[in-house]
Coordinates of C-alpha atoms in Angstrom, one line a residue:
X29 CA -10.3 16.9 -9.8
X30 CA -11.2 14.7 -6.9
X31 CA -12.7 11.3 -7.8
X32 CA -15.3 10.3 -5.2
X33 CA -15.8 6.8 -3.9
X34 CA -18.9 6.2 -6.1
X35 CA -16.9 7.4 -9.2
X36 CA -13.8 5.3 -8.7
X37 CA -14.9 2.1 -10.3
X38 CA -16.0 3.8 -13.5
X39 CA -12.9 6.0 -13.7
X40 CA -10.6 3.0 -13.3
X41 CA -12.3 1.3 -16.2
X42 CA -12.4 4.3 -18.5
X43 CA -10.5 7.4 -17.3
X44 CA -11.6 10.8 -18.7
X45 CA -9.3 11.2 -21.8
X46 CA -8.8 14.9 -20.7
X47 CA -7.0 13.7 -17.6
X48 CA -3.2 13.7 -18.1
X49 CA -2.2 12.6 -14.6
X50 CA -3.7 10.7 -11.6
X51 CA -2.4 10.8 -8.1
X52 CA -3.1 7.7 -5.9
X53 CA -2.5 8.3 -2.2
X54 CA -3.4 6.8 1.2
X55 CA -2.4 4.2 3.8
X56 CA -3.5 1.1 1.8
X57 CA -0.5 0.3 -0.4
X58 CA -2.2 -2.7 -1.8
X59 CA -5.1 -0.7 -3.1
X60 CA -2.8 1.9 -4.5
X61 CA -0.9 -0.7 -6.5
X62 CA -4.1 -2.3 -7.7
X63 CA -5.6 1.0 -8.9
X64 CA -2.3 2.0 -10.5
X65 CA -2.2 -1.3 -12.4
X66 CA -5.8 -0.9 -13.5
X67 CA -5.2 2.6 -14.8
X68 CA -2.1 1.5 -16.5
X69 CA -3.9 -1.3 -18.3
X70 CA -6.3 1.3 -19.9
X71 CA -3.2 2.5 -21.7
X72 CA -1.1 -0.7 -22.1
X73 CA -2.3 -4.3 -22.1
X74 CA 1.0 -5.3 -20.6
X75 CA 3.8 -3.5 -18.8
X76 CA 6.6 -4.9 -20.9
X77 CA 6.8 -2.3 -23.7
X78 CA 9.9 -0.1 -23.1
X79 CA 8.8 2.3 -25.9
X80 CA 5.5 3.1 -24.3
X81 CA 6.2 2.7 -20.6
X82 CA 8.4 4.8 -18.3
X83 CA 8.8 3.6 -14.7
X84 CA 10.2 6.3 -12.4
X85 CA 10.4 7.2 -8.7
X86 CA 10.0 10.4 -6.8
X87 CA 13.7 10.4 -5.9
X88 CA 14.7 10.1 -9.6
X89 CA 12.6 13.1 -10.4
X90 CA 14.2 15.1 -7.7
X91 CA 17.6 14.2 -9.0
X92 CA 16.6 15.0 -12.6
X93 CA 13.7 17.5 -12.6
X94 CA 13.4 17.6 -16.4
X95 CA 12.9 13.8 -16.6
X96 CA 9.1 13.8 -16.2
X97 CA 8.5 16.5 -18.8
X98 CA 10.9 14.7 -21.2
X99 CA 9.1 11.4 -20.8
X100 CA 5.7 13.0 -21.2
X101 CA 6.8 14.8 -24.4
X102 CA 8.4 11.8 -25.9
X103 CA 6.8 10.0 -28.8
X104 CA 6.5 6.2 -28.8
X105 CA 8.6 4.6 -31.6
X106 CA 5.9 1.9 -32.0
X107 CA 3.0 4.4 -31.8
X108 CA 0.2 4.5 -29.2
X109 CA -0.3 6.3 -25.9
X110 CA 2.5 6.4 -23.4
X111 CA 2.2 5.4 -19.7
X112 CA 4.4 7.0 -17.1
X113 CA 4.4 5.6 -13.6
X114 CA 5.9 7.5 -10.7
X115 CA 6.3 5.6 -7.5
X116 CA 6.9 7.1 -4.1
X117 CA 5.8 10.6 -5.2
X118 CA 5.7 13.3 -2.5
X119 CA 5.4 17.0 -1.9
X120 CA 9.0 17.4 -3.0
X121 CA 7.9 16.6 -6.6
X122 CA 5.1 19.2 -6.7
X123 CA 6.8 21.8 -8.9
X124 CA 7.9 19.0 -11.3
X125 CA 4.3 17.8 -11.8
X126 CA 3.0 21.3 -12.0
X127 CA 5.4 22.1 -14.9
X128 CA 4.4 19.0 -16.7
X129 CA 0.6 19.6 -16.3
X130 CA 0.9 23.2 -17.4
X131 CA 3.3 22.9 -20.4
X132 CA 3.4 19.5 -21.9
X133 CA 1.1 18.3 -24.6
X134 CA 1.1 14.8 -25.8
X135 CA -0.7 11.4 -25.8
X136 CA 0.3 10.1 -22.3
X137 CA -1.1 9.2 -18.9
X138 CA 1.0 9.7 -15.7
X139 CA 0.0 7.6 -12.7
X140 CA 1.7 8.8 -9.5
X141 CA 1.7 6.6 -6.4
X142 CA 2.2 8.3 -3.0
X143 CA 1.7 7.2 0.6
X144 CA -0.4 9.1 3.2
X145 CA -0.6 12.8 2.4
X146 CA -1.9 15.4 4.8
X147 CA -4.9 17.5 3.9
X148 CA -2.5 20.5 3.4
X149 CA -0.2 18.5 1.1
X150 CA 1.0 20.6 -1.9
X151 CA 0.9 17.6 -4.2
X152 CA -2.7 16.8 -3.2
X153 CA -3.8 20.4 -3.8
X154 CA -2.1 20.5 -7.2
X155 CA -3.8 17.3 -8.5
X156 CA -7.2 18.2 -6.9
X157 CA -7.2 21.7 -8.4
X158 CA -5.9 21.0 -11.9
X159 CA -8.4 20.5 -14.7
X160 CA -6.2 17.9 -16.4
X161 CA -5.4 15.9 -13.3
X162 CA -7.3 13.7 -10.8
X163 CA -6.8 12.4 -7.3
X164 CA -8.0 9.2 -5.7
X165 CA -7.7 8.5 -1.9
X166 CA -6.9 4.8 -1.1
X167 CA -8.0 4.1 2.5
X168 CA -8.5 0.7 4.1
X169 CA -11.7 -1.0 2.9
X170 CA -14.8 -0.5 5.0
X171 CA -16.6 -3.6 6.0
X172 CA -19.2 -3.4 3.3
X173 CA -16.6 -2.8 0.6
X174 CA -14.4 -5.6 1.9
X175 CA -17.3 -8.0 1.8
X176 CA -18.0 -7.0 -1.8
X177 CA -14.3 -7.6 -2.7
X178 CA -14.3 -11.0 -1.1
X179 CA -17.6 -12.0 -2.8
X180 CA -16.5 -10.8 -6.2
X181 CA -13.1 -12.5 -6.0
X182 CA -14.6 -15.9 -5.1
X183 CA -17.4 -15.6 -7.7
X184 CA -14.7 -15.1 -10.4
X185 CA -13.5 -18.6 -9.5
X186 CA -17.1 -20.0 -9.2
X187 CA -16.6 -20.6 -5.5
X188 CA -19.9 -21.1 -3.7
X189 CA -20.2 -20.1 0.0
X190 CA -22.6 -18.7 2.6
X191 CA -22.8 -15.1 3.8
X192 CA -21.2 -16.3 7.1
X193 CA -18.1 -17.4 5.1
X194 CA -18.0 -14.0 3.4
X195 CA -18.3 -12.2 6.8
X196 CA -15.6 -14.4 8.3
X197 CA -13.2 -13.8 5.5
X198 CA -13.9 -10.0 5.5
X199 CA -13.1 -9.9 9.2
X200 CA -9.8 -11.7 8.9
X201 CA -8.4 -10.4 5.6
X202 CA -8.8 -6.7 5.7
X203 CA -5.4 -5.1 6.4
X204 CA -4.3 -4.5 2.8
X205 CA -6.1 -5.0 -0.5
X206 CA -3.2 -6.9 -2.1
X207 CA -2.7 -9.2 0.9
X208 CA -6.4 -9.9 0.9
X209 CA -6.3 -11.0 -2.7
X210 CA -3.3 -13.2 -2.1
X211 CA -4.9 -14.9 0.8
X212 CA -8.1 -15.4 -1.2
X213 CA -6.1 -16.9 -4.0
X214 CA -4.7 -19.4 -1.5
X215 CA -8.2 -20.3 -0.4
X216 CA -9.3 -20.8 -4.1
X217 CA -6.3 -23.1 -4.5
X218 CA -7.3 -25.0 -1.4
X219 CA -10.9 -25.4 -2.5
X220 CA -10.5 -25.7 -6.2
X221 CA -12.3 -23.6 -8.8
X222 CA -16.0 -24.3 -8.9
X223 CA -16.0 -25.7 -5.4
X224 CA -18.0 -25.0 -2.3
X225 CA -16.5 -23.9 1.0
X226 CA -18.0 -24.1 4.5
X227 CA -17.3 -21.9 7.4
X228 CA -15.2 -24.6 9.1
X229 CA -13.1 -25.1 5.9
X230 CA -12.6 -21.3 5.7
X231 CA -11.3 -21.3 9.3
X232 CA -9.0 -24.2 8.6
X233 CA -7.6 -22.6 5.4
X234 CA -7.3 -19.0 6.6
X235 CA -8.0 -18.7 10.3
X236 CA -6.1 -15.9 12.0
X237 CA -2.7 -17.2 10.8
X238 CA -2.1 -14.8 7.9
X239 CA -3.0 -11.7 10.0
X240 CA -1.1 -13.0 13.1
X241 CA 2.1 -13.7 11.2
X242 CA 2.1 -10.2 9.7
X243 CA 1.2 -8.6 13.1
X244 CA 4.0 -10.5 14.8
X245 CA 6.5 -9.1 12.3
X246 CA 5.3 -5.5 12.0
X247 CA 4.6 -5.1 15.8
X248 CA 8.1 -6.4 16.7
X249 CA 9.6 -4.0 14.2
X250 CA 7.7 -1.0 15.4
X251 CA 8.3 -1.9 19.1
X252 CA 12.0 -2.2 18.7
X253 CA 12.1 -5.9 19.6
X254 CA 14.7 -7.5 17.2
X255 CA 14.7 -10.8 19.1
X256 CA 10.9 -11.3 18.6
X257 CA 11.2 -10.1 15.1
X258 CA 13.9 -12.6 14.2
X259 CA 11.8 -15.4 15.6
X260 CA 8.7 -14.2 13.6
X261 CA 10.8 -13.9 10.4
X262 CA 12.2 -17.4 10.9
X263 CA 8.7 -18.8 11.2
X264 CA 7.6 -16.9 8.1
X265 CA 10.5 -18.4 6.1
X266 CA 9.7 -21.9 7.3
X267 CA 6.1 -21.4 6.2
X268 CA 7.1 -20.1 2.8
X269 CA 5.7 -16.6 3.2
X270 CA 6.2 -14.2 0.3
X271 CA 8.3 -11.4 1.7
X272 CA 7.6 -8.5 -0.6
X273 CA 4.0 -8.2 0.9
X274 CA 5.7 -8.2 4.3
X275 CA 7.5 -5.0 3.3
X276 CA 4.2 -3.4 2.1
X277 CA 2.5 -4.4 5.4
X278 CA 5.4 -2.8 7.3
X279 CA 5.1 0.4 5.2
X280 CA 1.3 0.5 5.8
X281 CA 1.7 0.1 9.6
X282 CA 4.2 3.0 9.8
X283 CA 1.9 5.1 7.6
X284 CA -1.0 4.4 10.0
X285 CA 1.2 5.3 12.9
X286 CA 2.1 8.6 11.2
X287 CA -1.5 9.5 10.5
X288 CA -2.7 8.4 13.9
X289 CA 0.0 10.4 15.6
X290 CA -1.2 13.6 13.8
X291 CA -4.8 12.9 14.9
X292 CA -3.8 12.2 18.5
X293 CA -1.8 15.5 18.5
X294 CA -5.0 17.1 17.4
X295 CA -6.9 15.8 20.4
X296 CA -8.4 12.5 19.3
X297 CA -8.2 9.4 21.5
X298 CA -5.8 6.6 20.5
X299 CA -8.6 4.2 19.5
X300 CA -10.4 6.9 17.4
X301 CA -7.2 8.0 15.8
X302 CA -6.1 4.5 14.7
X303 CA -9.6 3.7 13.4
X304 CA -9.6 6.9 11.4
X305 CA -6.1 6.1 10.2
X306 CA -7.2 2.8 8.7
X307 CA -6.0 0.3 11.3
X308 CA -8.0 -2.9 10.9
X309 CA -8.0 -5.3 13.8
X310 CA -9.2 -5.6 17.4
X311 CA -8.1 -2.3 18.8
X312 CA -9.1 -3.2 22.3
X313 CA -6.4 -6.0 22.2
X314 CA -3.5 -3.8 21.0
X315 CA -4.5 -0.3 22.0
X316 CA -1.8 -0.1 24.7
X317 CA 0.9 -1.4 22.3
X318 CA -0.1 1.1 19.6
X319 CA 0.1 3.9 22.2
X320 CA 3.7 2.8 23.1
X321 CA 4.6 2.7 19.5
X322 CA 3.3 6.2 18.9
X323 CA 5.4 7.5 21.8
X324 CA 8.5 5.8 20.4
X325 CA 8.3 7.1 16.9
X326 CA 8.8 10.8 16.1
X327 CA 7.5 11.8 12.7
X328 CA 10.9 12.3 11.2
X329 CA 12.0 8.8 12.3
X330 CA 8.8 7.3 10.8
X331 CA 9.6 9.1 7.5
X332 CA 13.2 7.7 7.5
X333 CA 11.9 4.1 8.3
X334 CA 9.3 4.3 5.5
X335 CA 12.0 5.4 3.0
X336 CA 14.1 2.4 4.1
X337 CA 11.2 0.1 3.4
X338 CA 10.5 1.6 0.0
X339 CA 14.2 1.2 -0.9
X340 CA 14.1 -2.4 0.2
X341 CA 11.1 -3.1 -2.0
X342 CA 12.9 -1.6 -4.9
X343 CA 15.9 -3.8 -4.2
X344 CA 13.7 -6.9 -4.1
X345 CA 12.5 -6.0 -7.6
X346 CA 15.7 -4.9 -9.2
X347 CA 18.8 -6.6 -7.6
X348 CA 17.9 -10.3 -7.9
X349 CA 18.9 -10.8 -4.3
X350 CA 16.6 -13.0 -2.1
X351 CA 13.6 -11.0 -0.9
X352 CA 13.6 -12.6 2.5
X353 CA 17.2 -11.6 3.1
X354 CA 16.5 -8.0 2.0
X355 CA 13.3 -7.8 4.1
X356 CA 14.9 -9.4 7.2
X357 CA 17.9 -7.1 7.1
X358 CA 15.8 -4.0 6.6
X359 CA 13.2 -4.8 9.3
X360 CA 15.8 -5.8 11.8
X361 CA 17.7 -2.6 11.2
X362 CA 14.6 -0.5 11.8
X363 CA 13.9 -2.5 15.0
X364 CA 17.4 -2.0 16.3
X365 CA 17.2 1.7 15.7
X366 CA 13.9 1.9 17.5
X367 CA 15.3 0.0 20.5
X368 CA 18.4 2.2 20.6
X369 CA 16.3 5.3 20.5
X370 CA 14.1 3.9 23.3
X371 CA 17.1 3.1 25.5
X372 CA 18.7 6.5 24.9
X373 CA 15.5 8.2 25.9
X374 CA 15.1 6.2 29.1
X375 CA 18.7 6.9 30.1
X376 CA 18.2 10.6 30.1
X377 CA 17.9 12.1 33.6

């Protein structure tokens, strides 16, 4: 079953109890995580109950195909519905999900998180066609939706502002749902709950800095420029940037490159392809750079780099090592690979 845009909000608040599994996919990783958390909270108030929560990855399911069915069939020792989260799901997990949907009965909800999936994806088709499953596409917010998100977030903190402030914030904080909320939280801290913010104050508190810092990092990575990337990472550390969102921004950028590349191959212009792929920003400023990035990233290399970024994010969450060190090492490794590939290509006769 496909959940339409107008149905999403109601579904996230109260999913159909007949639905056993939900697939979230698309280029906006922040939105995917937010929707996954909201669906999870309809089952569990908190995600700290090991008897009712199983947190898996697509790679783990490929290594142990029976794991998903076992978790779905298990009974909670403390009673209550079980939540099973599967991160980084992909077409390689399709048969595993199909077996679970067709054979397992129990009181559970599976929430699967995937990146961008093509229209012909086996996993998409499975969840869309199954009576007991649902699929939600998570693309970058349109301007109207983004303004609604900004307004709602500020209203929750009783922040008063004009429509001009809302428009400014929507224009500058739209790359990723999670990053948008983080920057709005900084703004609320700057103003204070119950305060009023003017357009000048919004520019001082937000400006283009958040977007520019991330753009400097992800563009240097994608362009194979480790020297510029190292300088951008050093500035980010000095400014106290949270590095896990940097990894998500890098994942999103590569997913947008992947989707745009498919659209360009189908005959679309670069600008039209990137707009359709969910790129937010002034395309006229960076169109040439994005075109060069497309030419330097074959689809298989994009998949490898995205996997490295996903693994780095998991390391940040599980190893206890500094997130900035893991992030920096991963991004620099990707940038070096891109540069070496570019040099090897230019050296061919």
